[in-house]
DNA sequence: ATTCTATTCCAAAACGTTTTGGGAGTCAAT
DNA sequence: ATTGACTCCCAAAACGTTTTGGAATAGAAT
C-alpha cells in the first residue's frame, strides 16, 4: 500500500540503491537523476519506513523514560513539566520518546531489560533515584547509555543533573531558625529516595548549625502527596507540644499541611510557618503563597535530555555531573517572626 | 554482539525456522527439539529483536500520544494522571507508548503524519479536541485508528470518551442559582477548545433555566492556568458591581480565583462562591476545599486506551461513543447561602 | 591503441524476524 | 508395492532500508 524505494525505483527506471543514495544526497548520482528521483518521490508521497531504517542502522533514535508510579493513580504537576522539558528537547534533536509507567519493585528491571535488549531505545532517562538503585546498577553494568535526574549511592560513575537538596534544605532550616522558631517539625519522605535523604540531612545540619534542636518525634514521613501532607501535619498538630514551624520535603505535602493548619483555624504565616520544596506553579498562587526552594524542573528535563543524546552520539559532555544551586523563594507561609 | 535466532540455530544444529517456531510453540516441532531450543535460548539470554519483528509483522504494538503543550513550559496535574491511565493499560495489554509534545499549530500535523506514514505507531490517542480539529480530520481521512478524549464538530465518525461538560456546568449553574446568587461570573477558556465550548454553553443554559441573567461582561476568558485564574478573577473583582459567585471552567483557574479572592480579604465560601471543574486532587485539599465537577481522568485514560487497542486489533468496541455523566462535588467554596 | 580518471550506476548482502510451501522419513492400511 | 497420513524439519522469500564493492561507460592523457 505505502510507497517504498522499490516503487520509486521502478517508476524512474533506476535501482533501489540509486534511489536511496539520491534521496540522501550522495554525490555519486548525477544531478539529473537526483532531481528526478526527488521529484517522483515527492509526487508519490514517499516517506521512509523508519522501522526498516532502524533495523538496518541498528539504532532507534528513541529515548526511554519509565515513570516510577506509586499506586495505580498518579498525579504530579512536577512530572508533567519535566516531561515537557525532555519531550521538547528530544523533538528538537530528532528523537522520539518512549514512555512507560511502572511501579518500583520486582519486575521493574524487566521493563528496562526488555527495552534495552530489544533495541527499543538508545538510552534512558532515570528519575526518582534511590539510595540503592537497581536500575542504575543494571544500566551501569550493561554499559547502556543513561542520564539520571538525581544521584545514588551505587558505586558506578554516570552523568547526572541534580539540585543540591542538602543545601536547599539548609537554607530552609536557616530561614526558619532565623525567624526564631524553636519547635520545628519536618515532614520527610521515604529515606530510600535519594533526594529525600539529602533533604532530611540538610535540614538536620542546618538546624544544628543554628543551635536548634530537632526532636525525633518532630520528624514524620509522608508519601509526597498532598493528601498525606494533610494527614502528617494533622498528627503534628495533635502533639502535646505542637511545632511552630513545619518544613515539608516537597511542595505538595506543604500544600497539604497548609490546608490542615487552616482547618485548625491556624493562620499560616502567623501562627504557624510552613515551607515546601520544588516551587511548583501552585506554590506561587496558593493562599498564603508558599515559601519554598526553587527547582528549575523544565530546564533540568531539557539538560538531562541533551546530555543523554550527546552520550548516545558519543559526543563529549561538558559537565558530566551537574549540581544546581538551590534558591530560596521566600513568600508568605514562612511569615512574620514569632 | 547480541544473540539472535541464527546463533541459537547454530548451537542446536537446527534451522532458524525451527528455532523460531519452537519458541512460538508451534506444534510442528518435536517436544524434544522444542525443549532444547528453549533451554539454549534461555542459557544464551536470547531476547527477540523487536525492531525486526515489527518490520516483518508490519505493526508496532505502539500507540502514539502527542501532548498539546501551550508554551514551552507545561504543568498540569491533569495530564499526568491521564498519562498514568493510558500508560498502565497499555503496559498491561503489551503495548508501548510513544509520547511527544507539540504545540497546536502549523506543523502539528507533520508530527502526526510522520508517525503515521513511517509506521511508528499503530494508533493515536487524541486529547484536547478542538471545534475544528485538523488532527481528527487528518486521521479520519487516512482511516488511521485513533480514539479521542473529547468530541469535535468535524463531520466524521470516530470512537471517543468524553464527560458531558454541558450537563456538568448546568449542575454548577443550578447549584449557584439555588444558593441565591444573582450576579454570577464565568471564567471561560478559549471557545475553540471543544470542552470549553460545551462548558460555557451548559453554564448559560443552566442559568437561564433558573431565570438568572448572565451578563456579557461577567464572562471572561482565561488560559486554564492558575496564574490566569488569579488575573481574571482580579479583573472581575475590580468591576464596579462585582460578582457574588465565580464559576471557572477548570479547577486550576478556580484555585487561582480563590487565591485572588483571599488576597482581597474576601472569605471564600462566605463573601464569594467559587467553583471549578475536573476535581483534581488539589481541589479536595485546598482551603477552603473546592466545589467542582468530578471527572474520572484516570479511568478515562484507561478506557480510551483499551478502546484504541481493540480498534487496532479490529475487535469490536462495546460502546463507541461514551459520554460519562458528571457528578457535582459540593465542598466549601460554594459555601453558605447568601 | 592503451591506460587512467571520473562519473554514474547497480547487484547483492546485510539487519533479524516470520511465514510459505513444501520435503523427507516412518508407519499403517490397501 | 502403492497410497495416505502423520511427524518433524527447513530453504527461501519477505518486510524496507543502507552499505559494500565493484562494473560500465566516456573522455582525456599517454
XYZ file of C-alpha atoms (C1' of nucleotides) in Angstrom:
736
model
C 0.000 0.000 0.000
C 2.525 2.620 1.001
C 5.180 3.715 -1.426
C 8.642 2.262 -0.976
C 12.024 2.808 -2.503
C 11.286 -0.046 -4.850
C 8.224 1.720 -6.218
C 10.194 4.837 -6.909
C 12.965 2.817 -8.488
C 10.526 1.153 -10.826
C 8.999 4.460 -11.795
C 12.251 6.216 -12.609
C 13.828 3.105 -14.076
C 16.802 3.061 -11.720
C 17.893 0.736 -8.960
C 16.827 0.913 -5.369
C 20.397 1.731 -4.449
C 20.458 4.761 -6.667
C 17.155 5.993 -5.378
C 18.291 5.623 -1.803
C 21.517 7.412 -2.489
C 19.843 10.161 -4.452
C 17.483 10.807 -1.597
C 20.388 11.026 0.794
C 22.308 13.424 -1.388
C 25.300 11.254 -2.188
C 27.464 12.713 -4.913
C 27.788 9.566 -6.938
C 24.448 10.122 -8.578
C 24.010 12.589 -11.412
C 22.208 15.841 -10.750
C 19.502 14.956 -13.256
C 18.794 11.578 -11.729
C 18.856 13.052 -8.300
C 16.355 15.730 -9.245
C 14.113 13.236 -10.959
C 14.161 10.876 -8.020
C 13.303 13.630 -5.611
C 10.505 14.840 -7.777
C 8.971 11.418 -8.181
C 9.400 10.615 -4.506
C 7.610 13.783 -3.701
C 4.799 13.143 -6.129
C 4.277 9.647 -4.882
C 4.303 10.863 -1.302
C 7.209 8.774 -0.184
C 8.089 8.578 3.486
C 10.851 6.268 4.599
C 9.850 3.299 6.662
C 11.552 4.140 9.899
C 11.302 0.637 11.232
C 13.283 -0.650 8.294
C 15.826 2.104 8.744
C 16.201 1.191 12.351
C 16.738 -2.445 11.637
C 19.466 -1.563 9.220
C 21.105 1.187 11.211
C 20.906 -0.669 14.479
C 19.744 2.260 16.488
C 16.361 3.725 17.139
C 16.676 7.453 17.754
C 14.391 6.916 20.669
C 14.949 7.537 24.317
C 13.198 5.707 27.090
C 11.602 7.159 30.144
C 9.916 4.973 32.699
C 7.761 6.868 35.105
C 8.005 5.346 38.562
C 4.378 5.491 39.570
C 3.349 4.819 43.128
C -0.051 3.247 43.235
C -2.279 2.942 40.215
C -3.231 6.569 40.229
C -0.600 9.155 39.894
C -0.811 12.875 39.790
C 2.081 15.201 39.884
C 2.410 18.673 38.427
C 6.098 18.097 38.726
C 6.458 15.314 36.223
C 4.378 16.835 33.505
C 6.711 19.773 33.399
C 9.740 17.531 33.419
C 8.224 15.513 30.632
C 7.644 18.660 28.634
C 11.302 19.535 29.153
C 12.634 16.294 27.799
C 9.914 15.988 25.171
C 10.604 19.353 23.604
C 14.336 18.853 23.602
C 14.070 15.370 22.196
C 11.815 16.563 19.402
C 14.227 19.347 18.596
C 17.088 16.893 18.272
C 15.080 14.444 16.223
C 14.490 11.864 18.899
C 11.339 10.107 19.921
C 10.315 9.434 23.460
C 9.113 6.068 24.628
C 7.320 6.483 27.915
C 6.114 3.791 30.253
C 4.734 3.760 33.710
C 5.958 1.233 36.175
C 5.876 0.971 39.936
C 9.258 0.464 41.567
C 9.691 -3.140 42.572
C 10.375 -6.643 41.440
C 9.687 -6.631 37.758
C 10.730 -3.043 37.307
C 14.041 -4.199 35.934
C 12.282 -6.400 33.419
C 10.760 -3.335 31.851
C 14.219 -1.854 31.436
C 15.793 -5.063 30.264
C 13.175 -5.584 27.611
C 13.709 -2.160 26.145
C 17.466 -2.490 26.297
C 17.795 -5.959 24.860
C 15.216 -5.496 22.167
C 16.822 -2.331 20.931
C 13.697 -0.323 21.534
C 15.582 2.658 22.870
C 19.062 4.093 22.545
C 19.228 5.364 26.088
C 17.318 6.011 29.264
C 16.419 8.891 31.457
C 16.160 7.906 35.092
C 14.251 9.854 37.696
C 13.492 9.439 41.373
C 16.801 7.819 42.081
C 17.018 5.651 45.145
C 19.872 5.058 47.543
C 20.434 1.572 46.234
C 19.058 1.839 42.753
C 18.833 -1.439 40.840
C 18.020 0.385 37.616
C 21.273 2.261 37.785
C 23.100 -0.881 38.776
C 21.736 -2.698 35.781
C 22.368 0.035 33.256
C 25.868 0.652 34.524
C 26.743 -2.981 34.403
C 25.464 -3.416 30.853
C 27.087 -0.146 29.886
C 23.869 1.158 28.402
C 23.663 4.938 27.965
C 21.581 6.756 30.525
C 21.451 10.014 32.394
C 19.798 10.487 35.745
C 17.959 13.300 37.366
C 19.320 12.657 40.831
C 22.214 10.842 42.413
C 22.614 7.485 44.082
C 24.868 5.602 46.451
C 25.723 2.968 43.881
C 29.399 2.942 43.217
C 29.353 3.456 39.475
C 30.037 6.631 37.626
C 27.379 8.110 35.387
C 26.228 11.507 34.163
C 23.538 13.226 36.155
C 21.848 16.507 36.891
C 20.625 17.200 40.362
C 19.764 20.075 42.559
C 21.690 20.283 45.787
C 18.829 19.283 48.045
C 21.023 19.210 51.084
C 21.969 22.830 50.654
C 18.386 23.691 49.766
C 17.078 22.312 52.985
C 19.824 24.001 54.959
C 18.613 27.286 53.528
C 15.126 26.447 54.719
C 16.398 25.437 58.142
C 18.388 28.630 58.495
C 15.445 30.673 57.345
C 13.146 29.144 59.947
C 15.739 29.353 62.678
C 16.419 32.976 61.845
C 12.737 33.663 62.243
C 13.093 32.473 65.808
C 11.398 29.108 65.603
C 12.470 26.582 68.203
C 9.933 23.837 67.815
C 10.304 22.842 64.225
C 8.896 19.756 62.534
C 9.889 18.052 59.330
C 7.673 16.072 57.012
C 10.143 13.766 55.352
C 9.717 11.306 52.517
C 10.857 7.684 52.398
C 14.566 7.739 53.120
C 15.127 5.256 50.347
C 14.574 8.090 47.884
C 17.874 9.783 47.411
C 16.527 13.298 47.269
C 14.528 12.730 50.446
C 17.654 11.521 52.155
C 19.620 14.607 51.166
C 16.848 16.938 52.155
C 16.447 15.469 55.612
C 20.182 15.511 56.111
C 20.400 19.137 55.038
C 17.594 20.089 57.343
C 19.182 18.413 60.336
C 22.540 20.004 59.660
C 21.018 23.384 59.018
C 19.205 23.409 62.311
C 22.141 22.195 64.315
C 24.322 24.877 62.734
C 21.875 27.357 64.166
C 21.821 25.587 67.502
C 18.226 24.490 67.173
C 17.289 21.024 68.325
C 15.240 18.775 66.073
C 13.339 16.265 68.158
C 12.843 12.771 66.829
C 9.104 12.876 67.229
C 9.030 16.045 65.166
C 10.153 14.083 62.163
C 7.346 12.304 60.357
C 7.328 10.693 56.974
C 4.799 11.201 54.204
C 4.329 9.779 50.748
C 4.797 13.086 48.922
C 1.114 13.596 48.173
C -0.994 16.480 49.301
C -3.346 14.070 50.988
C -0.577 12.716 53.137
C 0.632 16.218 53.854
C -2.718 16.888 55.445
C -2.505 13.713 57.444
C 1.049 14.129 58.699
C 0.547 17.776 59.580
C -2.608 16.916 61.483
C -0.668 14.398 63.512
C 1.934 17.022 64.291
C -0.713 19.479 65.430
C -2.118 16.789 67.711
C 1.161 16.524 69.559
C 1.029 17.729 73.187
C 3.508 20.417 72.317
C 2.959 21.124 68.617
C 5.528 22.756 66.343
C 5.525 26.426 65.390
C 7.024 25.625 62.030
C 6.767 22.746 59.597
C 9.146 22.126 56.755
C 7.867 19.677 54.196
C 10.047 17.682 51.893
C 8.096 18.837 48.850
C 5.507 21.438 47.879
C 2.608 19.061 47.544
C 2.878 17.950 51.151
C 3.428 21.541 52.232
C 0.203 22.480 50.490
C -1.492 19.709 52.409
C -0.006 20.994 55.630
C -1.342 24.463 54.895
C -4.752 23.009 54.391
C -4.542 21.062 57.643
C -3.409 24.144 59.530
C -6.214 26.267 58.148
C -8.715 23.616 59.064
C -7.480 24.012 62.627
C -8.034 27.715 62.445
C -4.329 28.443 62.452
C -3.221 31.451 60.457
C -0.467 30.171 58.212
C 2.425 32.607 58.174
C 1.376 33.956 61.565
C 0.529 31.176 63.977
C 2.449 28.600 62.038
C 5.195 28.712 59.451
C 5.166 26.200 56.638
C 7.700 25.629 53.876
C 7.944 23.380 50.855
C 10.440 22.356 48.228
C 10.246 22.395 44.410
C 8.451 25.643 43.680
C 5.755 24.113 41.555
C 3.463 26.624 39.849
C 0.833 26.041 42.501
C 3.171 27.276 45.210
C 3.138 30.835 43.971
C -0.626 31.033 43.786
C -1.623 29.228 46.925
C -3.014 31.317 49.700
C -0.953 32.233 51.501
C 1.764 31.787 48.941
C 4.320 29.147 49.760
C 7.906 29.704 50.839
C 9.947 27.080 49.066
C 13.111 26.158 47.221
C 13.069 26.694 43.510
C 13.894 23.793 41.278
C 14.011 24.540 37.539
C 12.359 21.325 36.563
C 11.750 22.180 32.936
C 15.386 23.088 32.406
C 16.527 20.006 34.234
C 14.493 17.908 31.813
C 15.984 19.849 28.971
C 19.553 19.390 30.235
C 19.181 15.743 31.047
C 17.789 15.020 27.630
C 20.546 16.862 25.858
C 23.208 15.128 27.916
C 21.731 11.759 27.103
C 21.625 12.407 23.403
C 25.190 13.611 23.423
C 26.166 10.480 25.237
C 24.315 8.336 22.736
C 26.073 10.049 19.883
C 29.319 9.704 21.773
C 29.895 13.388 21.734
C 31.601 14.910 24.709
C 29.522 16.198 27.552
C 30.729 19.429 29.017
C 29.615 18.795 32.594
C 29.084 15.157 33.456
C 27.884 15.889 36.935
C 25.792 18.966 37.322
C 24.743 20.044 40.777
C 22.417 23.015 40.585
C 22.458 25.585 43.295
C 19.096 25.895 45.008
C 17.442 29.253 45.514
C 15.260 30.093 48.465
C 11.971 31.699 47.485
C 10.550 33.492 50.480
C 6.825 34.016 50.348
C 4.041 34.331 52.839
C 3.778 30.953 54.542
C 7.011 31.319 56.433
C 5.619 34.636 57.515
C 6.402 37.113 60.228
C 8.779 36.474 63.033
C 7.485 34.942 66.201
C 27.018 -8.920 19.890
C 23.520 -9.844 20.963
C 22.249 -13.351 20.461
C 19.945 -13.932 17.512
C 17.879 -16.798 16.232
C 20.738 -17.705 13.984
C 23.063 -18.164 16.919
C 20.641 -20.476 18.617
C 20.086 -22.378 15.400
C 23.780 -22.928 15.012
C 24.106 -24.114 18.582
C 21.297 -26.639 18.453
C 22.057 -27.656 14.904
C 18.644 -26.802 13.537
C 17.371 -24.190 11.158
C 16.342 -20.684 12.048
C 12.813 -21.562 11.052
C 12.634 -24.387 13.520
C 14.044 -22.290 16.293
C 11.570 -19.549 15.619
C 8.691 -21.950 15.528
C 9.832 -23.771 18.634
C 9.989 -20.526 20.524
C 6.491 -19.672 19.425
C 5.108 -23.035 20.453
C 4.082 -24.297 17.044
C 3.163 -27.954 17.114
C 5.158 -28.966 14.104
C 8.314 -29.204 16.113
C 9.041 -32.184 18.313
C 8.815 -31.800 22.064
C 12.485 -32.654 22.481
C 13.658 -30.075 19.978
C 11.337 -27.537 21.437
C 12.643 -28.127 24.923
C 16.213 -27.985 23.742
C 15.679 -24.773 21.853
C 14.048 -23.128 24.813
C 16.800 -24.241 27.106
C 19.545 -22.985 24.854
C 17.735 -19.739 24.164
C 17.441 -19.239 27.855
C 21.065 -20.027 28.535
C 22.249 -17.722 25.824
C 19.972 -14.976 27.085
C 18.034 -14.577 23.907
C 15.622 -11.696 23.518
C 13.877 -11.171 20.235
C 14.833 -8.111 18.280
C 11.577 -6.242 18.373
C 12.530 -3.956 15.544
C 12.982 -6.931 13.263
C 9.706 -8.379 14.407
C 7.994 -5.145 13.650
C 9.402 -4.879 10.206
C 8.175 -8.339 9.440
C 4.802 -8.094 11.130
C 4.073 -4.647 9.805
C 2.778 -3.298 13.039
C 4.465 -1.812 16.036
C 2.411 -2.537 19.130
C 2.898 1.054 20.000
C 0.385 3.779 20.487
C 1.070 7.441 19.972
C 0.152 10.277 22.229
C 1.046 13.822 21.362
C 0.719 16.199 24.242
C -0.615 19.536 23.058
C 1.596 21.828 25.075
C 0.849 25.505 25.268
C 4.010 27.480 25.632
C 7.355 25.841 26.296
C 6.567 25.149 29.898
C 3.683 22.996 30.743
C 2.392 21.850 34.046
C -0.832 20.082 34.605
C -1.768 17.651 37.351
C -4.491 16.584 34.994
C -2.356 15.128 32.246
C -0.021 13.174 34.441
C -2.942 11.221 35.787
C -4.336 10.701 32.325
C -0.948 9.537 31.166
C -0.774 7.086 34.042
C -4.164 5.774 32.983
C -3.181 5.055 29.428
C 0.343 4.004 30.368
C -0.766 1.345 32.793
C -3.397 -0.029 30.497
C -1.069 -0.061 27.534
C 1.570 -1.922 29.512
C -0.985 -4.443 30.632
C -2.009 -5.130 27.062
C 1.553 -5.338 25.830
C 1.704 -2.005 24.089
C 4.297 0.693 24.240
C 3.582 4.357 24.400
C 5.273 6.876 22.177
C 4.822 10.311 23.659
C 5.655 13.633 22.090
C 4.972 17.182 22.986
C 3.833 19.581 20.345
C 2.094 22.926 20.420
C -1.102 23.130 18.379
C -0.483 24.903 15.129
C 1.017 24.733 11.704
C 3.375 21.826 11.812
C 1.356 19.925 14.350
C 0.010 17.738 11.595
C 3.501 16.962 10.424
C 4.200 15.286 13.727
C 1.179 13.078 13.226
C 1.878 12.397 9.599
C 5.407 11.338 10.296
C 4.353 8.814 12.880
C 1.558 7.512 10.706
C 3.428 7.199 7.479
C 6.568 5.770 8.986
C 4.679 3.102 10.833
C 5.932 4.295 14.155
C 2.619 3.764 15.868
C -0.445 1.632 15.327
C -2.874 4.236 16.566
C -3.286 7.550 18.311
C -4.897 8.924 21.386
C -6.123 12.454 20.889
C -6.807 14.875 23.717
C -7.924 18.475 23.996
C -10.120 18.231 20.967
C -10.949 21.447 19.194
C -14.103 22.518 17.390
C -12.443 22.225 14.027
C -9.742 19.727 14.718
C -7.263 19.180 11.895
C -5.770 16.170 13.649
C -9.087 14.408 13.638
C -9.689 15.463 10.077
C -6.394 14.005 9.006
C -6.715 10.742 10.869
C -10.272 10.218 9.708
C -9.395 10.869 6.138
C -6.466 8.463 6.187
C -8.533 5.965 8.116
C -5.868 5.602 10.770
C -7.015 4.174 14.090
C -7.488 6.669 16.876
C -9.654 7.330 19.865
C -10.286 10.731 21.332
C -10.857 12.032 24.783
C -13.390 14.657 23.765
C -15.644 15.380 20.859
C -15.426 17.686 17.871
C -17.569 19.386 15.273
C -15.837 17.609 12.410
C -18.304 15.566 10.481
C -16.572 12.215 10.695
C -17.442 9.371 12.956
C -14.891 8.076 15.431
C -14.788 6.460 18.852
C -14.440 8.735 21.824
C -14.880 9.069 25.541
C -15.995 12.328 26.984
C -17.632 13.681 30.037
C -20.815 15.606 29.441
C -19.383 19.015 30.187
C -22.554 20.753 29.210
C -24.527 18.880 31.815
C -21.714 19.317 34.308
C -21.788 23.045 34.004
C -25.549 23.088 34.190
C -25.267 21.351 37.531
C -22.895 24.066 38.668
C -25.179 26.789 37.383
C -28.168 25.293 39.123
C -26.200 24.883 42.308
C -25.143 28.521 42.340
C -28.596 29.749 41.364
C -30.171 27.653 44.085
C -27.863 29.274 46.580
C -29.469 32.565 45.596
C -26.689 34.128 43.573
C -27.795 36.708 41.028
C -24.504 38.227 39.941
C -22.557 35.309 38.649
C -19.375 35.371 36.608
C -17.802 32.739 34.417
C -14.141 32.263 33.671
C -14.221 30.535 30.332
C -11.466 29.041 28.240
C -10.790 29.591 24.533
C -14.007 28.662 22.769
C -12.007 26.828 20.156
C -11.497 24.064 22.692
C -14.443 21.781 22.451
C -14.783 21.127 26.147
C -14.644 24.848 26.888
C -17.390 25.410 24.369
C -19.642 22.815 25.974
C -18.998 24.084 29.441
C -19.839 27.651 28.612
C -22.949 26.548 26.796
C -24.060 24.430 29.728
C -23.479 27.259 32.120
C -25.522 29.694 30.083
C -28.376 27.262 29.706
C -28.283 26.297 33.336
C -28.591 29.852 34.487
C -31.369 30.751 32.102
C -33.300 27.693 33.205
C -33.181 29.165 36.661
C -34.110 32.599 35.400
C -30.754 34.105 36.248
C -29.219 36.535 33.827
C -25.590 36.151 32.765
C -24.165 39.481 31.714
C -21.680 39.599 28.879
C -19.111 41.445 30.893
C -19.300 38.729 33.507
C -17.819 36.284 31.062
C -14.052 36.415 30.842
C -11.659 34.023 29.224
C -8.530 32.536 30.755
C -5.851 30.182 29.537
C -6.626 27.390 32.023
C -3.664 28.089 34.283
C -3.810 29.046 37.896
C -1.916 32.190 37.144
C -4.529 33.328 34.718
C -7.246 32.369 37.180
C -5.784 34.906 39.562
C -5.681 37.515 36.866
C -9.152 37.018 35.502
C -10.717 36.845 38.950
C -8.946 40.027 39.933
C -10.417 41.782 36.929
C -13.849 40.562 37.913
C -13.434 41.868 41.426
C -12.437 45.229 40.001
C -15.746 45.562 38.229
C -17.966 48.352 39.551
C -20.506 45.762 40.560
C -18.511 42.600 41.210
C -19.974 39.106 41.159
C -21.009 37.161 44.242
C -20.097 33.901 42.567
C -17.497 32.806 40.066
C -17.602 29.591 38.119
C -14.334 28.654 36.483
C -14.010 26.408 33.501
C -11.448 24.231 35.293
C -10.060 23.653 38.759
C -6.711 25.272 38.173
C -8.285 28.613 37.325
C -10.710 28.198 40.214
C -7.762 27.721 42.527
C -6.318 30.923 41.142
C -9.607 32.690 41.711
C -9.638 31.521 45.335
C -6.187 32.926 45.782
C -7.211 36.237 44.214
C -10.279 36.452 46.420
C -8.328 35.750 49.563
C -5.807 38.373 48.639
C -8.712 40.816 48.577
C -9.711 39.736 52.031
C -12.833 38.021 50.766
C -13.878 34.922 52.651
C -14.335 32.288 50.022
C -17.488 30.313 50.636
C -18.972 33.238 52.560
C -18.397 36.517 50.764
C -17.845 34.865 47.429
C -18.661 31.489 45.970
C -16.187 29.839 43.627
C -16.486 26.612 41.670
C -14.216 24.615 39.402
C -14.367 21.662 37.075
C -12.282 18.445 36.965
C -11.873 17.554 40.620
C -8.137 17.310 40.518
C -6.541 16.004 43.732
C -5.659 19.525 44.756
C -9.318 20.503 44.798
C -10.098 18.363 47.793
C -7.230 19.658 49.838
C -7.319 23.319 49.020
C -8.537 25.619 51.710
C -11.395 26.075 51.589
C -11.988 22.902 49.644
C -13.272 23.372 46.133
C -16.756 22.675 44.873
C -16.340 21.128 41.457
C -17.422 18.527 38.937
C -15.720 15.206 39.176
C -14.029 13.846 36.115
C -12.526 10.347 36.469
C -9.460 11.170 34.468
C -7.516 8.037 35.266
C -10.376 5.816 34.182
C -10.908 7.874 31.075
C -7.288 7.265 30.136
C -7.782 3.609 30.855
C -10.938 3.387 28.748
C -9.597 5.357 25.854
C -6.502 3.199 25.717
C -8.450 -0.001 25.793
C -10.804 1.202 23.087
C -7.907 2.144 20.882
C -6.217 -1.202 21.250
C -9.445 -3.008 20.496
C -9.827 -0.890 17.440
C -6.277 -1.630 16.341
C -6.878 -5.329 16.749
C -10.157 -4.909 14.935
C -12.078 -6.308 17.816
C -15.494 -4.917 18.479
C -15.858 -1.998 20.827
C -18.837 -2.211 23.084
C -19.538 1.498 23.307
C -18.074 3.572 20.501
C -19.222 6.842 21.965
C -19.090 7.074 25.699
C -20.475 10.132 27.380
C -19.843 9.996 31.091
C -22.299 11.516 33.460
C -20.737 14.254 35.529
C -21.107 14.345 39.278
C -21.287 17.508 41.307
C -18.955 17.528 44.286
C -20.126 20.119 46.749
C -17.455 21.353 49.077
C -16.729 24.537 50.940
C -16.023 27.146 48.279
C -19.600 27.343 47.080
C -20.429 27.806 50.708
C -23.444 29.004 52.638
C -26.421 30.660 51.092
C -26.443 34.384 50.645
C 45.854 1.725 -29.012
C 46.371 1.710 -24.305
C 45.946 3.325 -19.693
C 43.978 6.427 -16.294
C 40.482 9.025 -14.045
C 35.815 10.464 -13.372
C 31.250 9.768 -13.434
C 27.223 7.209 -12.848
C 25.177 3.341 -11.704
C 23.765 -1.258 -9.503
C 23.607 -6.366 -7.649
C 23.946 -8.378 -3.564
C 24.452 -8.623 1.220
C 23.034 -7.284 5.478
C 19.906 -6.114 9.619
C 16.634 -10.320 12.462
C 12.497 -11.938 12.238
C 8.093 -14.700 10.494
C 5.716 -17.295 7.025
C 5.127 -20.022 2.976
C 5.277 -24.148 0.736
C 6.906 -27.815 0.700
C 10.482 -32.249 1.604
C 11.882 -36.388 3.838
C 11.056 -40.076 6.613
C 8.141 -43.521 9.085
C 4.361 -46.379 9.726
C -0.059 -48.391 8.661
C -3.525 -49.544 5.588
C -4.668 -51.122 0.985
C 4.233 -52.130 -3.986
C 1.489 -48.229 -3.566
C -1.050 -44.865 -1.189
C -2.141 -41.962 2.671
C -1.444 -39.840 6.916
C 1.494 -38.098 10.147
C 5.640 -36.032 12.207
C 9.427 -33.206 12.045
C 12.007 -30.207 9.699
C 13.925 -26.425 6.509
C 15.192 -23.283 2.287
C 13.744 -19.281 0.626
C 11.084 -15.254 0.443
C 9.518 -11.355 2.532
C 9.433 -6.849 5.330
C 12.212 -1.814 3.503
C 16.180 0.105 4.131
C 21.578 1.181 3.807
C 26.165 -0.129 2.500
C 29.688 -2.593 0.145
C 32.350 -3.423 -3.646
C 32.613 -3.116 -7.834
C 31.012 -2.522 -13.193
C 30.283 0.108 -17.224
C 30.985 3.970 -19.987
C 33.192 8.071 -21.649
C 36.644 11.203 -22.178
C 41.465 12.593 -21.501
C 46.156 11.642 -21.263
C 49.875 8.820 -22.729
